[in-house]
Amino acid sequence: MVSVFRTVAGVACCLILLSAAPVFGGPTFRSPTISHHVLSVELRPDSHELIVTDRLTVHVPDGLHAFTFSLAPSLHIDRVTAVDPGRSSGRPAQEMTFRRETPEGDQVVIRLPDHRPEWTLEWRYRGKIHDPPREPRHLRFVTPSETSGHVGPEGVYLSSESRWYPDLPGSLALYEVDVALPNGWSSVSQGSDATGTGHWSVTIPSEALTLVANRFAVATRDWQASNGQTIKLEAYLFPEDAHLAQEYLDASARYLNAYIPLLGPYPFPKFAVVENFFSSGLGMPSFTLLGAAVIKRHYTQPYALGHEIVHSWIGNGVYNRVNRGNWVEGLTTYLANYYYHELTGDDVKAREQRRLMLFGYAVYVRPDQDYPIARFTQKTDEKDNAVGYQKAAMVFHMLRREIGDAAFWTDLKDLIAGHLGAYADWGDIERTFGTRHGKDLRWFFAQWVERPGAPRVTIADARVHHADQTSGPAKFLLSAVLVQQGAAYRIPIDVQFQPALQGANSVRIEMVDAEALMTVRTSEPVHSLIIDPDFHLFRRLERHELPAMLNLFVTDTERTIGVPVAETGNENPFAGIVQRVKSQEAIKPEDERTRITGTPALDGMQNAGSILVMGYGEEKVAPIVRESCGDRFATTPSGFRVGGTVYEDPRFALLVSCPRHGAPGSVVSLLYGVTPGSVSIVTRLLFFYGWNSYVVFKEGAVVVKGDWEMDMKREVLVE
């Protein structure tokens, strides 16, 4: 579920929602900013109300006599007063003039009676925050429920999006929060609650504050990391899931121990896993908010809980200047979703992650829709995910390979230590990684961050012939011409020999132009070459080069869905899939892109594009499936055969994709069930399994999955 998340305070997994003016290395006060909030909050879930007093410290630049705060229009302001902390308590506070710019707007203008560089303003306000979570408006991929904030009997969720406290753009503030709740309720926020009474203290400047509350069962552990740092690990789970607390505390400790040596001391006093009353996967400074369904699925994988913990440093410790591009998600994806496999010695999974990053870009980013990483700010679709998460992660991988491991990890620690509690952007990353070691990396960032696209590399000519007699034991000379299509990139590219030569199985070529000639003397002939066999170089793969998979159907410019004719009185188990496909983002207008037809009409179909066929039981498998899949797939009287194995049981179902015969880059995908029940249980989450050539299910659970082999070889002409 890596792609399902968004952020609401600081940064989390996908969506950055900031209105921040740059603040760097301490406030400059070119615009008014808030440096400190002291909030007293009473929450009344049954009536959706909150009653708040916020005493905030504002820094005001010279010549400014009025400025505009944001505050939700549903909150009624009782009064705003100026308080002088140095005055005796008997002195009256100074009433401030304020007005809302529009009756239903969130902009509140405060006018100052005179100029001071610093004001302490006390706001008293009350009202309702009542935006009940609802299902997302699109089904391109699984997303969290949508709400800007909610106070209700099922739970409290107050993020910066709900504008539940007065704020100024660009503020990096400290917070003190006292929370009053009904009996049996507990609150969670950023920082620490040292007293256990709902008093939260945030001591690192933060972009925003998130407050949640519910009826939690709370488990805590005082834990010491390998560097000697003591961190309070916490789990706030619903009572029915309280038995999972130790699993989440153990996983939190595991990831913290893995990343503290790489990134430096953990920035916060606690890390908490908090269960949410709606679907979510949100990361805030010092805690993560996970929906109940996610919690129940033991969401402790590197790309899941590990990703959230890495955000503690990257995004929730060092902040992103959203108006200058979002580097946070790419680096977090690299460290959590990818590098954890390297760190734990799982080279097979590490290679698979690199491969999938290239696949995501090839499938979801059409050349005419591509854009530079520097322009990525937030994820709204899978194209943004492929650019801002996957391509950016690979850029950090290539940066590490360019400057070396020691320099990369040293510079990364320096970046975090130097910008903790402040903003950083791509320029700061370039300066940090490009100056210490005397390397000019301007070309690297210009090429990979500021330029759209990716190199396309092919072998235009490869041949081997007998070398001259003076070459000693090297009897053969291998030569190959590597060609970049389009504008050239400066890239290192590995070329693998098959069969492997004695003492070496690959050579690295540094390409700086559109063409490069590779020559290698060998003692035996080479029969084939493979470019970048381990996917260390970010490059564009053509659709026809990819293994067949459901995602090639999803992203094709023309699609046909073949649905069996349901028997009278029987519920059609495929109706939900048809609606999901039709709701996906259209590359062409929907009436041109997707065609729905009965499976009999597929026979002899000449339409271009990819096809999704559905059937079960005795339903005839369309000839177009057999034509494209060949011996990869076959039905049996009570099941099917795929990947060389026969599956015969009424509980089995299969998703299989094959290259469409005569249509390079398009596929024929089949969802097939032995019985209607075996396939209907799969349909809801079918598109989670879009990256594999085949997936076998039993009662909805994955039994096995696999891919057809990629044809990566370039044959060598032997002369």
PDB file of N, CA and C in Angstrom, residues 21 73 113 166 184 204 212-213 264 277-278 333 370 430 444 483 504 585 609 618 629 715:
ATOM      1  N   ALA A  21       5.953  30.235   2.914  1.00  0.00           N
ATOM      2  CA  ALA A  21       7.036  31.048   2.402  1.00  0.00           C
ATOM      3  C   ALA A  21       8.331  30.488   2.942  1.00  0.00           C
ATOM      4  N   PRO A  73     -14.036  28.763   8.671  1.00  0.00           N
ATOM      5  CA  PRO A  73     -15.208  29.640   8.766  1.00  0.00           C
ATOM      6  C   PRO A  73     -16.271  29.123   9.726  1.00  0.00           C
ATOM      7  N   PRO A 113      -2.775  48.090  16.511  1.00  0.00           N
ATOM      8  CA  PRO A 113      -2.911  49.500  16.902  1.00  0.00           C
ATOM      9  C   PRO A 113      -1.592  50.268  16.804  1.00  0.00           C
ATOM     10  N   PRO A 166      -5.561  29.270  14.459  1.00  0.00           N
ATOM     11  CA  PRO A 166      -5.121  30.368  13.598  1.00  0.00           C
ATOM     12  C   PRO A 166      -3.677  30.162  13.152  1.00  0.00           C
ATOM     13  N   GLY A 184     -12.828   8.353  29.321  1.00  0.00           N
ATOM     14  CA  GLY A 184     -12.559   7.196  28.471  1.00  0.00           C
ATOM     15  C   GLY A 184     -11.862   7.519  27.173  1.00  0.00           C
ATOM     16  N   ILE A 204      10.433  20.996  18.620  1.00  0.00           N
ATOM     17  CA  ILE A 204      11.125  21.254  17.351  1.00  0.00           C
ATOM     18  C   ILE A 204      10.157  22.032  16.468  1.00  0.00           C
ATOM     19  N   VAL A 212      -5.435  14.176  17.302  1.00  0.00           N
ATOM     20  CA  VAL A 212      -6.439  13.131  17.145  1.00  0.00           C
ATOM     21  C   VAL A 212      -6.851  12.643  18.524  1.00  0.00           C
ATOM     22  N   ALA A 213      -8.012  12.035  18.582  1.00  0.00           N
ATOM     23  CA  ALA A 213      -8.498  11.508  19.863  1.00  0.00           C
ATOM     24  C   ALA A 213      -9.481  10.383  19.598  1.00  0.00           C
ATOM     25  N   GLY A 264      21.223   9.716  11.754  1.00  0.00           N
ATOM     26  CA  GLY A 264      21.499  10.510  12.946  1.00  0.00           C
ATOM     27  C   GLY A 264      20.442  10.298  14.002  1.00  0.00           C
ATOM     28  N   PHE A 277     -10.043   5.980  12.795  1.00  0.00           N
ATOM     29  CA  PHE A 277     -11.414   5.532  12.587  1.00  0.00           C
ATOM     30  C   PHE A 277     -11.837   5.608  11.129  1.00  0.00           C
ATOM     31  N   PHE A 278     -10.970   6.085  10.246  1.00  0.00           N
ATOM     32  CA  PHE A 278     -11.249   6.024   8.809  1.00  0.00           C
ATOM     33  C   PHE A 278      -9.987   5.564   8.090  1.00  0.00           C
ATOM     34  N   THR A 333      11.275   7.174  -0.148  1.00  0.00           N
ATOM     35  CA  THR A 333      11.040   5.940  -0.890  1.00  0.00           C
ATOM     36  C   THR A 333      12.340   5.179  -1.095  1.00  0.00           C
ATOM     37  N   ASP A 370       5.324  13.678 -19.558  1.00  0.00           N
ATOM     38  CA  ASP A 370       6.432  13.669 -18.615  1.00  0.00           C
ATOM     39  C   ASP A 370       6.755  15.086 -18.153  1.00  0.00           C
ATOM     40  N   GLU A 430      21.858  19.705  -3.652  1.00  0.00           N
ATOM     41  CA  GLU A 430      23.001  19.801  -4.570  1.00  0.00           C
ATOM     42  C   GLU A 430      24.222  20.391  -3.871  1.00  0.00           C
ATOM     43  N   PHE A 444      24.776  16.626 -12.963  1.00  0.00           N
ATOM     44  CA  PHE A 444      23.925  15.546 -12.474  1.00  0.00           C
ATOM     45  C   PHE A 444      22.525  16.072 -12.163  1.00  0.00           C
ATOM     46  N   VAL A 483      23.564   3.039 -28.365  1.00  0.00           N
ATOM     47  CA  VAL A 483      22.930   4.229 -28.925  1.00  0.00           C
ATOM     48  C   VAL A 483      21.874   4.747 -27.962  1.00  0.00           C
ATOM     49  N   ALA A 504      35.186 -12.223 -15.724  1.00  0.00           N
ATOM     50  CA  ALA A 504      34.323 -11.037 -15.831  1.00  0.00           C
ATOM     51  C   ALA A 504      33.046 -11.421 -16.558  1.00  0.00           C
ATOM     52  N   GLU A 585      -8.857   7.223 -14.560  1.00  0.00           N
ATOM     53  CA  GLU A 585      -8.530   8.418 -15.335  1.00  0.00           C
ATOM     54  C   GLU A 585      -8.385   8.064 -16.802  1.00  0.00           C
ATOM     55  N   GLY A 609      -5.436  -2.128 -29.043  1.00  0.00           N
ATOM     56  CA  GLY A 609      -5.348  -1.957 -27.602  1.00  0.00           C
ATOM     57  C   GLY A 609      -5.400  -3.256 -26.842  1.00  0.00           C
ATOM     58  N   GLU A 618     -17.632 -23.198 -16.307  1.00  0.00           N
ATOM     59  CA  GLU A 618     -17.688 -23.746 -17.653  1.00  0.00           C
ATOM     60  C   GLU A 618     -17.676 -22.666 -18.729  1.00  0.00           C
ATOM     61  N   CYS A 629      -1.977 -16.315 -25.184  1.00  0.00           N
ATOM     62  CA  CYS A 629      -1.274 -16.979 -24.083  1.00  0.00           C
ATOM     63  C   CYS A 629      -0.583 -18.262 -24.510  1.00  0.00           C
ATOM     64  N   GLU A 715      21.241 -10.316 -29.407  1.00  0.00           N
ATOM     65  CA  GLU A 715      22.090 -11.356 -29.980  1.00  0.00           C
ATOM     66  C   GLU A 715      23.320 -10.739 -30.634  1.00  0.00           C
TER      67      GLU A 715
END
